[in-house]
Each structure stands twice: as structure tokens, then as C-alpha cells.
DNA sequence: CTGAAAGCGCTAACAC
DNA sequence: GTGTTAGCGCTTTCAG
């Protein structure tokens, strides 16, 4: 592979000059720059980013850790963040923890090892980015979607609590008093917040506590949604409405209900959470709570860039928590509770 | 940040020994290794991957360029590939070209600059990875899903042609003779292959050429699916079945049909292509052609690893083209052609 | 404006 | 087994 040195020798110029010419440094005669560029092109020169990053101590890359590459909730964020960062000259290194805390830690380590300039992190554990944060106070980290107890870390999250409360209230308004929630893994802030919103609404409306089961699961995926739904139908025959607190969970619930030939909303009402593209061509179209994912991704990228670029002294000492409101989307999956038995 | 040198000084050992101890080199006394490890932990040492990669000329990272981060077709591949590579000690750098040839080229350049050990590429143009290939004959590249004219590049693709032909044949068997296809951007091999399969089936069954319009579009996304569907209904009233040749296209078609209150399959039959998770909870569940994405992703990763690890001389001189067969999934979106007018 | 020189942090040869 | 040394390819002083 041709190096800067090769170009220097080829042009008879010094290494420094060639470097400056190629990196757009002002103090270079236009004529010289042209010569260098011509030689570089001719020799097929490709600058070595590793060497540059090592020397200049800036890698121009940002790490992103999401728990699931096949969940639109996270890939939307990835997409938005990558778009914005690319425009600012940063590369995005996307990695996926599969919701495993061990992998998560390991990935954080690798990112640090590769000297990324900043990290967007969807933590898989309550203490989240803490380990890395303490080991490495230098790298700016923004937590996305879920927040953790890590200190000195900004976060951009949706107002899950309020969203949950709102959507449950809608069910109550229709007359439901026995509502089940398909929750995610306990310990994640999203789960906690969504369940908390649910319980808040229950309390406010004096719903019977034991008539409103909360099913914590191993993940947010469709399979768990399916299992949980079957469990609800089997073990809680009084339940007339299900709140699937994630998009994949809703998908699973839909599948389970369909397999059992239960009609939504005639036999049972179903609401989702989040609004993936397919949710309004489902049978039936699902009532849900939409979060402004584009704005959230946008803000995540901006916040991180700001942390990277502004000297620390200028910045707010306290980490920021930016919470985004969503809105309910009424579709056709809810109705007053059934009067017949299943 | 603490460096190897710091650890060396702290332990009173030489730089080389410390390096060996930490990288698991056999020739180190266990006792010494323990001491080094303790010191490293105590000082919060984080090895610098950039320096290692620069020196050892191996970055342990693989680049992946996909055209769309929000399309499950590609993210599934990303997920599978990343899983396999992670197990082998490689990092995956995911980037997204947004189907823009310029961005695509640029991303390839960045990957090369950062000295990735290999590249998985979904090309956005007919000549694909060619530019980089010629500029940089050293880096192994595997093209995924779409193949290009680039020389010396392996590819792993689905048998789009046969899949198309099969699914169109199903429509013909039901009695349809006026079938429209919502195709993607012309020039992509997937588009070409799918259209070619379609035309093959048309010819074989002597369908009227001008009664079977092919709508090429700007992208594979849902919006184009919607636009195309409207166009078909408006401009081709004889069409009784639509072949949406991508998953997002099918989603758009479904939305358009729903908006016009056309019933599938009573008014019009609709088949999709590929089988995202939500496709069987849609209204109606869509008949489609499923590709073995997991196997394809798996093979992509293996092929690339092999190219990276095996000396070039041992390898097949000719680039390989691995074509994967899929299978039709019959659901409820097709029926004999309508006998009424719309 | 340009050249020379000093490293960034690490690995790999080579001596001991 | 361990220490020493020479760079990987680049940026960035510092002189001129």
C-alpha cells in the first residue's frame, strides 16, 4: 500500500508538506498542492486512518451499542444518528449487545480500545455504562431510550411513564377494569417506567390490583409477547384488555390471539406501544403510543457532538436527561369489554 | 490514559514482556503474567486498538455497507453476520449508503482508510465495488443480496429470478392473466432478476405483454409501493393481481389498497416478496416468497472469514457466486381473479 | 511556505 | 523468559 512517504519521494517534497497538502492545511502553495494531489492519485494513495487517529488522538468515529439490530425502535435511532454524524464527518460503529450485559460491557470496552470519540449507548443493565464511565471518564456517552444509574452520562429517552398511563387510561375510559400488561425484562428503565405508568393509571382509577397482572419477561421480542399472551388468556380469564408494552411484544400478542381465533377487539382489546411502519396494516390496526424517534435520534447525535466539541468547562456539569413526549394513535384494536365469556 | 509503558514501569518489567503477558503469548511465566495483569487492572489500563492495528496490520474489524438501516432484509443480515464475526473476534462496522452511489463509494473509501480486514457490501450500482476493488486489490469483499460487475468479488444472493417466477406462476395457476409488478430501481441486480423471473413466467404462460406492466421505481421503500399501486389501479384497470417484489413495497401496496377500500384478495390479489416478521399478521396475511436470510448471512460471514484467513494461493481463483433458494409461503392474499369491475 | 525530526502506543525481531 | 529496539504511517512542532 502506498504511504505518505511514497508520495513525498515521488514529488521530491518533504513528508510534512505532503501531509499538509492532503489534509487541506492552509499554508501550502496551490501549485504544490496540485502536484501532491496528482501524485497521490497516480500512486493510488489511501491515507491510513489508524495512523492518523493514533497520532492525532481523534478517531472521528462514534460507537453505537443497541440491544437488537432487528428492532426498528433501535435501527431508526441508528439510522438517524448515522445520518447526522456522517454529515459532520463522523463514522458510526454500530454494534449489538443482544441484550446481554456481558456482551454490552465487552462492546463498550472494544469501543474504548478503538478510541471512539463518543458513544451512544442503550444500556442492558440498571448500572449501564457505569463501569466504563468510571474507568474512562474522558469519553462522552449519551444513553438512548433507556437510562441507567451511570454517573455523568446524558440520556435521551421517551416519556414511557406518561405514554403508558395515557394508553391505559384510554382502556379504562372504554370500561375495562381488568387489564394485563406484557412488560419487558425487569430492571430496564423502559420496563420500569412503562409499568409505573400502568400502575399509576390503575391506582388513579381504582382498578383491582390482582385483576391487573404485570407479566415481566426475558426480552422485548415477539416470542415473549406470544408466550405472555397465552399465559394471560389461560391464567387470567377475567382480563378484557392487553397492553403490549413494546412493538415486538404487540406483534407476538397479535399472533397468539390469531392462533386462538380470538377476535380483537370483540373478544379482547389490545394496545401496543411504539409505532413501527407495519402496525396500521395489521389485523386489526393497533391503537398505540408513538414516540418521536426521529427527534430523539437527532437530539442524541447533537448532544453527543456538543459534548465532544465543547470544552468540558463550558458545559453543564450536571448530565442532562432529555425526555420526549409522544402521542396516542387511535386505531381499531380497542372496544368496550366483552360481555360474553371466551 | 495509561499505556503499556506505564504498566511496564509500574511492574519494573520490560515493555515487550508486558505486551506478551497481556496478549496471551505463551512465553511468559504465570507469576509474571499475574503481576502484569494486576498492575494493568490497578492502573485502569486499556489497550490502544489503533496502535495495535497500525503495528500489526490487522484491525480485527469488518465493514458492512447496507443501503437501508430500517429494512429488515438488510438488518437481518447485519445481525447474523455480526453474531458470527463477534464469535471469531471481529468487530463489525455497519454503515448505511441510503442507496446513494456517491455515499456508497465514500463509505468504501472510509472503510479502506480504516484498514478493515474485509468488507460485506450491498452495492448500490451495477458496477458496485469495482472502484475500490481495482484501487485496492488486497481487501476481501463479499457482495450480499445484490451482485455487481466488480471483478474478483464473491457474492451471496437469493435466487430472485426463480422466486419471482414461482410466485407469478402461482398467480397464473389461479387464473390471473393481467399481473402488475412493483419493481425496484432498475439497474440493481435484484430488480433485474425479479423482473426477469416475472417475464419468464409471463412468456411461459403466454400472458399479454402490455397487460402485465412492470413499474420501476426510485427505491424499494413503502412509499414507492403505495405510489405504484395507485398508478396500477388508475392506469391499468385490467390488472387483477399485483406482485410487490419487496417487503416494503408490499407494505406500501397494502396501505394503498386499504386506503382505496379495495379488498384483498376479493378485488385484487397481492403477493409480496421476502417474509418479514409482521407479514402474517397483516390484513390479509400475505402470500410471499421467503429467502433463507439466516443461512445467507451465515455463509456471507464464513466466506469472508475464509478469504481473510486462507492465503490467497490456496483459494479458488474465480470469485464464487452463492445463490440461495427460497420457498413460497401460501397465505390468504391470493384468489382467482375478480369477475366484477372495480 | 517547506523540511526535518519527534513521537502517538504498540508488536515483533532479536539478543541475552 | 525477558529486555531492547526498530519501526507501523501519520501529524505536528520547530527551524529555516
XYZ file of C-alpha atoms (C1' of nucleotides) in Angstrom:
716
model
C 0.000 0.000 0.000
C 1.358 3.411 -0.866
C 2.069 5.705 2.038
C 2.629 9.380 2.530
C 6.332 8.743 2.295
C 5.939 7.273 -1.168
C 4.087 10.359 -2.278
C 6.750 12.546 -0.719
C 9.521 10.743 -2.510
C 7.636 10.773 -5.762
C 7.164 14.522 -5.634
C 10.535 15.305 -4.079
C 8.741 17.141 -1.290
C 9.028 16.648 2.449
C 6.704 14.438 4.391
C 5.218 17.325 6.320
C 4.361 19.292 3.239
C 2.642 16.375 1.638
C 0.641 15.740 4.783
C -0.437 19.370 4.946
C -1.296 19.480 1.272
C -3.503 16.437 1.522
C -5.280 17.437 4.697
C -6.249 20.866 3.457
C -3.894 22.831 5.637
C -3.874 26.498 4.522
C -0.107 27.047 4.458
C 0.583 25.298 1.196
C 1.205 26.810 -2.194
C -1.705 25.948 -4.537
C 0.784 24.766 -7.131
C 2.393 22.422 -4.611
C -0.950 21.107 -3.504
C -1.875 20.297 -7.069
C 1.335 18.423 -7.589
C 0.826 16.430 -4.434
C -2.731 15.609 -5.279
C -1.769 14.467 -8.727
C 0.944 12.212 -7.363
C -1.365 10.821 -4.706
C -3.966 9.964 -7.275
C -1.439 8.478 -9.595
C 0.040 6.267 -6.920
C -3.380 5.267 -5.642
C -2.624 6.656 -2.231
C -5.129 5.874 0.530
C -4.435 7.597 3.771
C -4.195 5.364 6.797
C -6.890 6.335 9.230
C -5.409 4.248 12.010
C -2.139 6.105 11.926
C -3.915 9.407 11.787
C -6.161 8.559 14.675
C -3.246 7.284 16.712
C -1.182 10.358 16.151
C -3.870 12.987 16.368
C -5.769 11.294 19.122
C -9.107 11.657 17.353
C -10.651 8.769 15.515
C -13.597 10.593 14.017
C -15.751 7.722 14.893
C -18.614 7.261 17.249
C -19.753 3.981 18.716
C -23.353 2.919 18.999
C -24.471 -0.034 21.046
C -28.012 -1.235 20.626
C -29.564 -4.351 22.068
C -31.179 -5.593 18.890
C -30.372 -4.988 15.273
C -33.716 -6.272 14.112
C -35.894 -3.984 16.155
C -36.995 -0.876 14.327
C -37.053 1.070 17.545
C -33.273 0.954 17.655
C -32.461 0.841 13.988
C -34.449 4.002 13.458
C -32.240 5.671 16.003
C -29.177 4.197 14.363
C -30.277 5.469 11.013
C -30.995 8.990 12.180
C -27.856 9.246 14.251
C -25.693 7.915 11.471
C -27.152 10.394 9.009
C -26.442 13.353 11.222
C -22.978 12.205 12.212
C -21.976 11.431 8.662
C -22.805 14.993 7.731
C -20.423 16.129 10.449
C -17.631 13.886 9.330
C -18.011 11.105 11.869
C -18.276 7.438 11.232
C -20.723 5.345 13.213
C -19.664 1.971 14.502
C -22.817 0.039 15.201
C -22.691 -2.930 17.477
C -25.307 -5.099 19.020
C -25.366 -6.445 22.559
C -28.288 -8.818 22.078
C -29.445 -7.565 25.435
C -26.617 -9.399 27.136
C -24.918 -7.421 29.898
C -21.653 -9.269 29.354
C -21.592 -8.533 25.660
C -22.589 -4.992 26.442
C -19.596 -4.450 28.714
C -17.324 -6.107 26.232
C -18.539 -3.909 23.417
C -18.035 -0.795 25.471
C -14.503 -1.988 26.096
C -13.829 -2.553 22.433
C -15.139 0.878 21.568
C -12.882 2.461 24.133
C -9.999 0.367 22.869
C -10.566 1.724 19.454
C -10.633 5.200 20.818
C -14.006 6.287 19.566
C -14.685 9.947 20.187
C -18.053 9.318 21.749
C -20.605 6.629 22.469
C -24.339 6.285 22.113
C -25.434 3.544 24.411
C -28.642 1.660 25.012
C -27.711 0.024 28.309
C -28.783 -3.538 29.109
C -28.461 -3.259 32.838
C -29.547 -0.884 35.552
C -25.985 0.264 36.096
C -25.461 0.625 32.407
C -22.412 2.450 31.263
C -21.086 2.895 34.740
C -18.158 0.541 34.527
C -16.736 2.244 31.522
C -17.637 5.638 32.791
C -15.529 5.258 35.880
C -12.706 3.505 34.075
C -12.741 6.125 31.412
C -14.059 9.486 32.443
C -12.954 11.038 29.178
C -15.314 9.674 26.571
C -18.677 11.378 26.262
C -21.549 8.937 26.478
C -25.201 9.528 25.719
C -27.698 6.896 26.737
C -30.578 6.373 24.397
C -34.053 5.093 25.142
C -33.074 3.575 28.454
C -31.309 5.378 31.230
C -29.090 3.843 33.840
C -27.554 4.805 37.127
C -24.238 5.626 35.470
C -22.952 8.967 36.614
C -22.037 11.762 34.273
C -23.953 10.317 31.373
C -26.577 12.213 29.422
C -29.702 10.477 28.300
C -32.352 10.907 25.658
C -35.478 8.951 26.421
C -39.171 8.790 25.671
C -41.729 9.587 28.288
C -42.667 5.964 28.720
C -44.410 6.521 32.003
C -46.795 9.104 30.722
C -47.355 7.190 27.486
C -48.310 4.078 29.386
C -50.618 5.951 31.682
C -52.323 7.592 28.754
C -52.893 4.433 26.846
C -54.164 2.569 29.870
C -56.485 5.448 30.645
C -57.936 5.040 27.178
C -58.712 1.412 28.011
C -60.279 2.406 31.310
C -62.399 5.009 29.594
C -63.809 2.264 27.406
C -64.850 0.418 30.537
C -62.037 -2.053 31.067
C -61.146 -2.876 34.646
C -59.072 -5.995 34.152
C -56.065 -5.081 32.101
C -52.907 -7.137 31.685
C -49.570 -5.717 30.686
C -46.929 -7.595 28.787
C -43.794 -5.999 30.159
C -40.171 -6.456 29.223
C -37.274 -7.560 31.374
C -37.490 -6.095 34.832
C -34.578 -3.841 35.632
C -34.636 -1.894 32.380
C -35.750 1.664 32.818
C -38.175 1.362 29.946
C -39.865 -1.562 31.648
C -39.926 0.180 34.997
C -41.332 3.354 33.524
C -43.975 1.665 31.441
C -45.109 -0.490 34.322
C -45.070 2.502 36.610
C -47.304 4.447 34.210
C -49.606 1.474 34.086
C -49.805 1.158 37.850
C -50.329 4.855 38.196
C -53.347 4.659 35.915
C -54.593 1.603 37.798
C -54.390 3.383 41.107
C -55.986 6.506 39.810
C -58.932 4.519 38.529
C -59.027 2.135 41.460
C -58.612 -0.935 39.325
C -58.377 -4.202 41.237
C -54.705 -4.860 41.770
C -54.833 -8.625 41.366
C -57.100 -8.348 38.340
C -54.392 -6.436 36.504
C -51.392 -8.731 36.126
C -47.997 -7.492 35.055
C -46.012 -10.122 33.147
C -42.294 -9.493 33.183
C -40.403 -11.388 30.548
C -36.956 -12.282 29.358
C -36.984 -9.855 26.457
C -38.997 -7.450 24.384
C -39.346 -9.774 21.434
C -42.294 -11.253 19.639
C -41.834 -14.679 21.096
C -42.245 -13.437 24.609
C -45.298 -11.481 23.507
C -46.804 -14.695 22.280
C -45.992 -16.679 25.391
C -47.242 -13.935 27.669
C -50.485 -13.606 25.783
C -51.188 -17.316 26.086
C -50.430 -17.106 29.755
C -52.824 -14.226 30.203
C -55.655 -15.976 28.444
C -55.082 -19.200 30.346
C -54.426 -17.848 33.818
C -56.405 -14.659 33.907
C -59.781 -15.290 32.295
C -61.144 -12.000 33.589
C -58.744 -9.870 31.646
C -60.512 -7.989 28.864
C -57.660 -5.874 27.565
C -53.966 -6.401 26.969
C -51.338 -3.693 26.947
C -48.345 -4.984 24.995
C -45.711 -2.524 26.059
C -43.409 -2.928 23.069
C -43.797 -3.193 19.333
C -42.456 -6.716 19.045
C -44.479 -7.735 22.034
C -47.587 -6.459 20.296
C -46.675 -8.480 17.240
C -46.413 -11.608 19.334
C -49.688 -10.883 21.078
C -51.387 -10.473 17.742
C -50.045 -13.816 16.582
C -51.117 -15.615 19.726
C -54.601 -14.151 19.618
C -54.924 -15.049 15.998
C -53.828 -18.618 16.634
C -56.500 -18.957 19.287
C -59.058 -17.428 16.951
C -59.810 -14.660 19.391
C -61.111 -11.537 17.758
C -59.596 -8.155 18.512
C -61.296 -6.081 19.819
C -64.522 -8.111 20.045
C -63.140 -10.736 22.387
C -60.290 -8.769 23.800
C -58.818 -5.311 23.351
C -55.153 -4.906 22.529
C -52.959 -1.845 22.583
C -49.350 -1.613 21.564
C -46.503 0.722 22.292
C -44.426 2.485 19.666
C -45.459 2.676 16.070
C -43.496 0.646 13.543
C -44.421 1.028 9.901
C -46.454 -2.155 9.667
C -48.670 -1.512 12.655
C -51.511 0.005 10.708
C -51.778 -2.768 8.152
C -52.123 -5.389 10.833
C -55.412 -7.068 11.553
C -56.772 -5.113 13.248
C -54.754 -1.888 13.015
C -53.409 -1.355 16.515
C -54.036 1.533 18.812
C -50.669 2.572 20.156
C -48.448 5.261 21.582
C -45.966 6.795 19.212
C -42.635 8.289 20.263
C -40.889 10.910 18.105
C -37.986 8.654 17.210
C -36.586 10.984 14.610
C -36.390 13.884 17.009
C -34.926 11.674 19.659
C -32.218 10.348 17.369
C -31.492 13.817 16.178
C -31.125 15.152 19.672
C -28.930 12.242 20.686
C -26.480 12.990 17.921
C -26.456 16.716 18.620
C -25.953 16.274 22.301
C -23.055 13.925 21.754
C -21.411 16.190 19.204
C -21.715 19.069 21.588
C -20.087 17.093 24.376
C -17.287 16.106 22.054
C -16.609 19.545 20.725
C -17.200 21.918 23.567
C -14.533 22.066 26.230
C -15.792 20.417 29.329
C -15.579 23.577 31.371
C -18.159 25.319 29.246
C -20.653 22.584 29.720
C -23.361 21.908 32.160
C -21.777 19.985 34.992
C -24.920 18.000 35.532
C -25.695 15.395 32.929
C -28.863 16.132 31.059
C -31.898 13.913 30.823
C -33.971 14.775 27.797
C -37.413 13.223 27.909
C -39.575 13.216 24.801
C -43.321 13.138 24.768
C -45.230 11.017 22.308
C -48.829 10.850 21.234
C -51.564 8.280 21.211
C -52.710 6.867 17.925
C -56.244 5.581 17.984
C -56.950 2.739 15.634
C -59.291 -0.198 15.695
C -57.981 -2.581 18.290
C -59.916 -1.357 21.290
C -63.578 -1.539 22.223
C -65.631 -1.820 25.390
C -65.016 -5.054 27.283
C -66.800 -8.179 26.068
C -69.949 -9.215 27.799
C -69.646 -12.830 26.733
C -67.162 -15.301 28.127
C -64.372 -16.618 25.948
C -4.729 7.376 29.577
C -2.414 4.688 30.894
C -0.275 2.930 28.332
C 1.720 -0.226 28.159
C 4.758 1.766 29.165
C 3.115 2.846 32.379
C 2.364 -0.749 33.236
C 5.921 -1.711 32.399
C 7.350 0.952 34.658
C 4.957 0.098 37.400
C 5.947 -3.551 37.387
C 9.593 -2.944 36.633
C 9.278 -5.237 33.643
C 10.152 -4.561 30.037
C 7.682 -3.333 27.500
C 7.808 -6.493 25.456
C 7.117 -8.740 28.389
C 4.136 -6.727 29.414
C 2.797 -6.798 25.886
C 3.231 -10.543 25.701
C 1.705 -11.096 29.095
C -1.373 -9.130 28.208
C -1.887 -10.617 24.792
C -1.722 -14.190 25.946
C 1.599 -15.037 24.422
C 2.776 -18.464 25.707
C 6.328 -17.492 26.635
C 5.554 -15.735 29.892
C 5.936 -17.050 33.405
C 2.490 -17.431 35.021
C 3.684 -15.477 38.014
C 4.820 -12.622 35.811
C 1.561 -12.635 33.935
C -0.359 -12.352 37.147
C 1.711 -9.412 38.261
C 1.216 -7.667 34.964
C -2.475 -8.284 34.971
C -2.800 -6.960 38.483
C -0.901 -3.811 37.612
C -2.907 -3.300 34.467
C -6.134 -3.602 36.365
C -4.906 -1.323 39.103
C -3.829 1.385 36.687
C -7.000 1.026 34.630
C -5.048 0.141 31.563
C -6.994 -0.013 28.299
C -5.010 -1.234 25.357
C -4.997 1.019 22.349
C -6.533 -0.810 19.440
C -5.433 1.791 16.940
C -1.795 1.332 17.794
C -2.121 -2.408 17.712
C -3.879 -2.373 14.376
C -1.345 0.017 12.944
C 1.575 -2.032 14.089
C 0.228 -5.475 13.403
C -1.526 -4.536 10.231
C -4.741 -6.242 11.283
C -7.642 -4.244 12.597
C -9.878 -7.149 13.516
C -12.756 -5.302 12.084
C -15.006 -5.923 9.163
C -17.006 -3.295 7.359
C -20.595 -3.755 6.276
C -22.351 -1.406 3.916
C -26.071 -1.752 3.544
C -28.423 0.565 1.686
C -31.010 0.895 4.423
C -30.782 0.514 8.160
C -34.525 0.325 8.556
C -35.140 -2.556 6.214
C -35.265 -5.926 7.911
C -33.885 -7.600 4.836
C -30.519 -5.963 5.483
C -30.588 -5.699 9.233
C -31.209 -9.405 9.489
C -28.058 -9.947 7.509
C -26.231 -7.434 9.684
C -27.387 -9.184 12.793
C -26.406 -12.655 11.650
C -23.072 -11.540 10.274
C -22.239 -9.586 13.379
C -23.065 -12.535 15.589
C -20.801 -14.863 13.706
C -17.966 -12.402 13.399
C -18.107 -11.450 17.047
C -17.634 -15.085 17.935
C -14.495 -15.060 15.818
C -13.142 -11.939 17.397
C -14.036 -9.449 14.724
C -15.896 -6.219 15.124
C -18.495 -5.187 12.575
C -18.602 -1.605 11.403
C -22.037 -1.065 9.979
C -22.644 1.812 7.648
C -25.536 2.802 5.510
C -25.387 4.166 1.992
C -29.039 5.152 1.758
C -28.896 3.678 -1.714
C -26.768 6.563 -2.870
C -23.891 5.568 -5.153
C -21.819 8.549 -4.021
C -22.218 7.734 -0.368
C -21.536 4.117 -1.187
C -18.181 4.919 -2.756
C -17.309 7.234 0.066
C -18.078 4.618 2.660
C -15.969 2.060 0.878
C -13.169 4.591 0.968
C -13.545 5.196 4.666
C -13.517 1.502 5.393
C -10.342 1.062 3.410
C -8.854 4.055 5.173
C -9.540 2.435 8.445
C -7.941 -0.725 7.241
C -10.793 -3.103 7.811
C -9.809 -6.693 7.213
C -12.751 -7.387 4.968
C -15.942 -5.906 3.611
C -19.504 -7.091 3.182
C -21.098 -4.922 0.582
C -24.598 -4.461 -0.744
C -23.744 -2.448 -3.838
C -25.953 0.419 -4.986
C -24.827 0.444 -8.574
C -24.295 -2.040 -11.338
C -20.540 -1.625 -11.101
C -20.660 -1.916 -7.354
C -17.443 -2.403 -5.536
C -15.374 -2.140 -8.659
C -13.713 1.158 -7.930
C -12.375 0.027 -4.635
C -11.577 -3.370 -5.920
C -9.208 -2.037 -8.529
C -7.748 0.607 -6.262
C -7.303 -1.915 -3.531
C -6.938 -5.465 -4.650
C -5.989 -6.608 -1.179
C -9.187 -6.401 0.827
C -11.572 -9.324 0.515
C -15.064 -8.224 -0.394
C -18.246 -10.244 -0.383
C -21.310 -8.792 -2.007
C -24.570 -9.574 -0.331
C -28.045 -9.778 -1.833
C -27.086 -7.833 -4.914
C -24.234 -8.657 -7.206
C -22.336 -6.243 -9.369
C -19.918 -6.353 -12.223
C -16.953 -5.858 -9.899
C -14.220 -8.364 -10.583
C -12.773 -10.656 -8.013
C -15.656 -10.221 -5.627
C -17.638 -13.095 -4.164
C -21.349 -12.814 -3.779
C -24.094 -14.382 -1.727
C -27.501 -13.818 -3.187
C -31.008 -15.180 -3.194
C -32.441 -16.843 -6.239
C -34.654 -13.902 -7.008
C -35.326 -14.986 -10.532
C -36.684 -18.364 -9.645
C -38.590 -16.989 -6.677
C -40.321 -14.444 -8.859
C -41.158 -16.985 -11.480
C -42.611 -19.321 -8.884
C -44.778 -16.750 -7.245
C -46.057 -15.430 -10.552
C -46.805 -18.969 -11.632
C -48.979 -19.315 -8.562
C -50.957 -16.294 -9.682
C -51.296 -17.691 -13.187
C -52.476 -21.006 -11.818
C -55.280 -19.172 -10.064
C -56.365 -17.777 -13.406
C -54.727 -14.346 -13.469
C -53.547 -13.092 -16.833
C -53.074 -9.423 -16.073
C -50.417 -9.127 -13.437
C -48.521 -5.984 -12.494
C -45.163 -5.960 -10.794
C -43.936 -3.260 -8.479
C -40.216 -3.380 -9.130
C -37.364 -1.513 -7.515
C -34.774 0.754 -9.103
C -33.660 -0.527 -12.470
C -30.011 -1.375 -12.563
C -29.921 -3.315 -9.320
C -29.394 -6.994 -9.819
C -32.267 -7.825 -7.504
C -34.610 -5.771 -9.636
C -33.296 -7.242 -12.833
C -33.563 -10.781 -11.540
C -37.016 -10.402 -10.096
C -38.338 -8.770 -13.232
C -36.638 -11.372 -15.321
C -38.314 -14.159 -13.352
C -41.604 -12.406 -13.806
C -41.161 -12.041 -17.536
C -40.063 -15.603 -17.834
C -43.288 -16.740 -16.209
C -45.270 -14.392 -18.424
C -43.690 -15.791 -21.528
C -44.102 -19.348 -20.466
C -47.807 -18.797 -19.881
C -48.263 -16.512 -22.879
C -49.576 -13.623 -20.839
C -50.327 -10.454 -22.807
C -47.177 -8.362 -22.606
C -48.860 -4.975 -22.385
C -51.380 -6.248 -19.867
C -48.586 -7.004 -17.449
C -46.924 -3.723 -16.614
C -43.590 -3.520 -14.820
C -43.280 -0.394 -12.668
C -39.705 0.537 -11.945
C -39.307 2.936 -9.061
C -36.815 5.099 -7.260
C -36.427 2.748 -4.322
C -37.664 -0.342 -2.570
C -39.498 1.534 0.142
C -43.106 1.580 1.231
C -43.796 4.965 -0.247
C -42.965 3.795 -3.722
C -45.117 0.729 -3.156
C -48.013 2.993 -2.397
C -47.461 5.267 -5.363
C -47.021 2.355 -7.722
C -50.160 0.653 -6.506
C -52.210 3.757 -7.096
C -50.724 4.031 -10.533
C -51.601 0.450 -11.324
C -55.209 0.800 -10.227
C -55.610 4.078 -12.116
C -53.766 3.268 -15.314
C -54.225 -0.465 -15.656
C -57.812 -1.306 -14.786
C -57.446 -4.810 -16.189
C -54.826 -5.849 -13.706
C -56.198 -8.408 -11.251
C -53.062 -9.226 -9.328
C -50.087 -7.272 -8.048
C -46.654 -8.684 -7.398
C -44.910 -6.377 -4.954
C -41.332 -7.504 -5.344
C -40.040 -6.315 -1.984
C -41.237 -6.386 1.595
C -41.524 -2.641 1.986
C -43.170 -2.421 -1.405
C -45.759 -4.922 -0.256
C -46.361 -2.843 2.843
C -46.985 0.229 0.700
C -49.267 -1.712 -1.623
C -51.275 -2.927 1.333
C -51.652 0.631 2.603
C -52.725 1.976 -0.775
C -55.261 -0.785 -1.299
C -56.653 -0.247 2.158
C -56.986 3.486 1.585
C -58.984 2.822 -1.556
C -61.085 0.288 0.287
C -60.155 -2.434 -2.124
C -60.380 -5.873 -0.654
C -57.517 -8.319 -0.939
C -57.933 -10.860 -2.451
C -61.599 -10.318 -3.437
C -60.954 -7.235 -5.545
C -57.330 -7.825 -6.283
C -54.705 -10.405 -5.407
C -51.438 -9.314 -3.859
C -48.227 -11.211 -3.346
C -45.115 -9.986 -1.639
C -41.501 -10.947 -1.675
C -39.440 -11.819 1.392
C -41.006 -12.566 4.699
C -40.593 -10.014 7.467
C -41.978 -10.920 10.868
C -45.120 -8.827 10.555
C -46.253 -10.197 7.224
C -48.537 -12.833 8.639
C -50.413 -10.513 10.969
C -51.251 -8.144 8.161
C -54.725 -7.937 6.751
C -54.802 -10.204 4.898
C -51.740 -12.322 5.650
C -49.648 -12.108 2.521
C -48.575 -14.903 0.277
C -44.897 -14.417 -0.349
C -41.539 -15.907 -1.180
C -39.182 -16.389 1.690
C -35.403 -16.371 1.377
C -33.221 -18.154 3.954
C -31.726 -14.951 5.311
C -30.061 -16.623 8.231
C -28.245 -19.100 6.053
C -27.293 -16.372 3.657
C -25.874 -14.166 6.383
C -24.079 -17.093 7.853
C -22.498 -18.037 4.578
C -21.519 -14.452 3.900
C -19.588 -14.263 7.129
C -17.940 -17.645 6.623
C -16.916 -16.877 3.105
C -15.375 -13.598 4.128
C -13.532 -15.120 7.057
C -12.169 -17.782 4.786
C -10.935 -15.198 2.323
C -9.284 -13.279 5.117
C -7.602 -16.232 6.704
C -6.612 -18.505 3.919
C -3.625 -17.471 1.876
C -4.776 -16.324 -1.481
C -2.900 -19.037 -3.335
C -4.949 -21.751 -1.711
C -8.183 -20.209 -2.776
C -10.362 -20.574 -5.760
C -9.115 -18.085 -8.288
C -12.580 -17.462 -9.557
C -14.866 -15.483 -7.282
C -17.770 -17.521 -6.057
C -21.429 -16.734 -6.562
C -23.543 -18.480 -3.965
C -27.214 -18.449 -4.847
C -29.751 -19.448 -2.228
C -33.130 -20.898 -2.954
C -36.179 -19.835 -1.014
C -39.690 -21.178 -0.677
C -43.163 -19.960 -1.317
C -45.403 -19.267 1.626
C -49.067 -19.537 0.806
C -51.317 -17.336 2.854
C -54.576 -15.594 2.190
C -53.851 -12.765 -0.188
C -54.480 -14.542 -3.443
C -57.646 -15.825 -5.089
C -58.968 -16.281 -8.605
C -59.353 -13.001 -10.486
C -62.425 -10.911 -9.756
C -65.366 -11.193 -12.121
C -66.776 -7.808 -11.179
C -65.279 -4.449 -12.150
C -63.728 -2.187 -9.516
C 5.727 28.233 2.669
C 8.656 23.926 3.316
C 11.827 20.324 5.571
C 13.472 17.684 9.427
C 12.535 15.332 13.453
C 9.968 13.657 17.297
C 6.865 10.690 18.693
C 1.430 8.546 19.226
C 1.204 3.122 21.637
C 2.011 -0.915 20.238
C 4.169 -5.579 18.294
C 7.778 -8.494 16.709
C 12.649 -9.460 15.994
C 16.410 -10.136 18.065
C 19.528 -10.566 21.591
C 20.606 -12.122 26.190
C 11.626 -15.977 29.819
C 12.690 -11.303 29.472
C 14.713 -6.711 27.845
C 15.809 -3.791 23.962
C 14.998 -1.904 19.738
C 13.042 -0.663 15.443
C 9.509 0.818 13.258
C 3.793 0.801 11.572
C 2.072 5.827 8.904
C 0.864 9.724 10.298
C 0.614 14.787 12.483
C 2.845 18.425 14.496
C 6.105 21.133 16.482
C 10.178 23.777 15.362
C 13.565 25.812 12.378
C 14.676 27.848 8.410
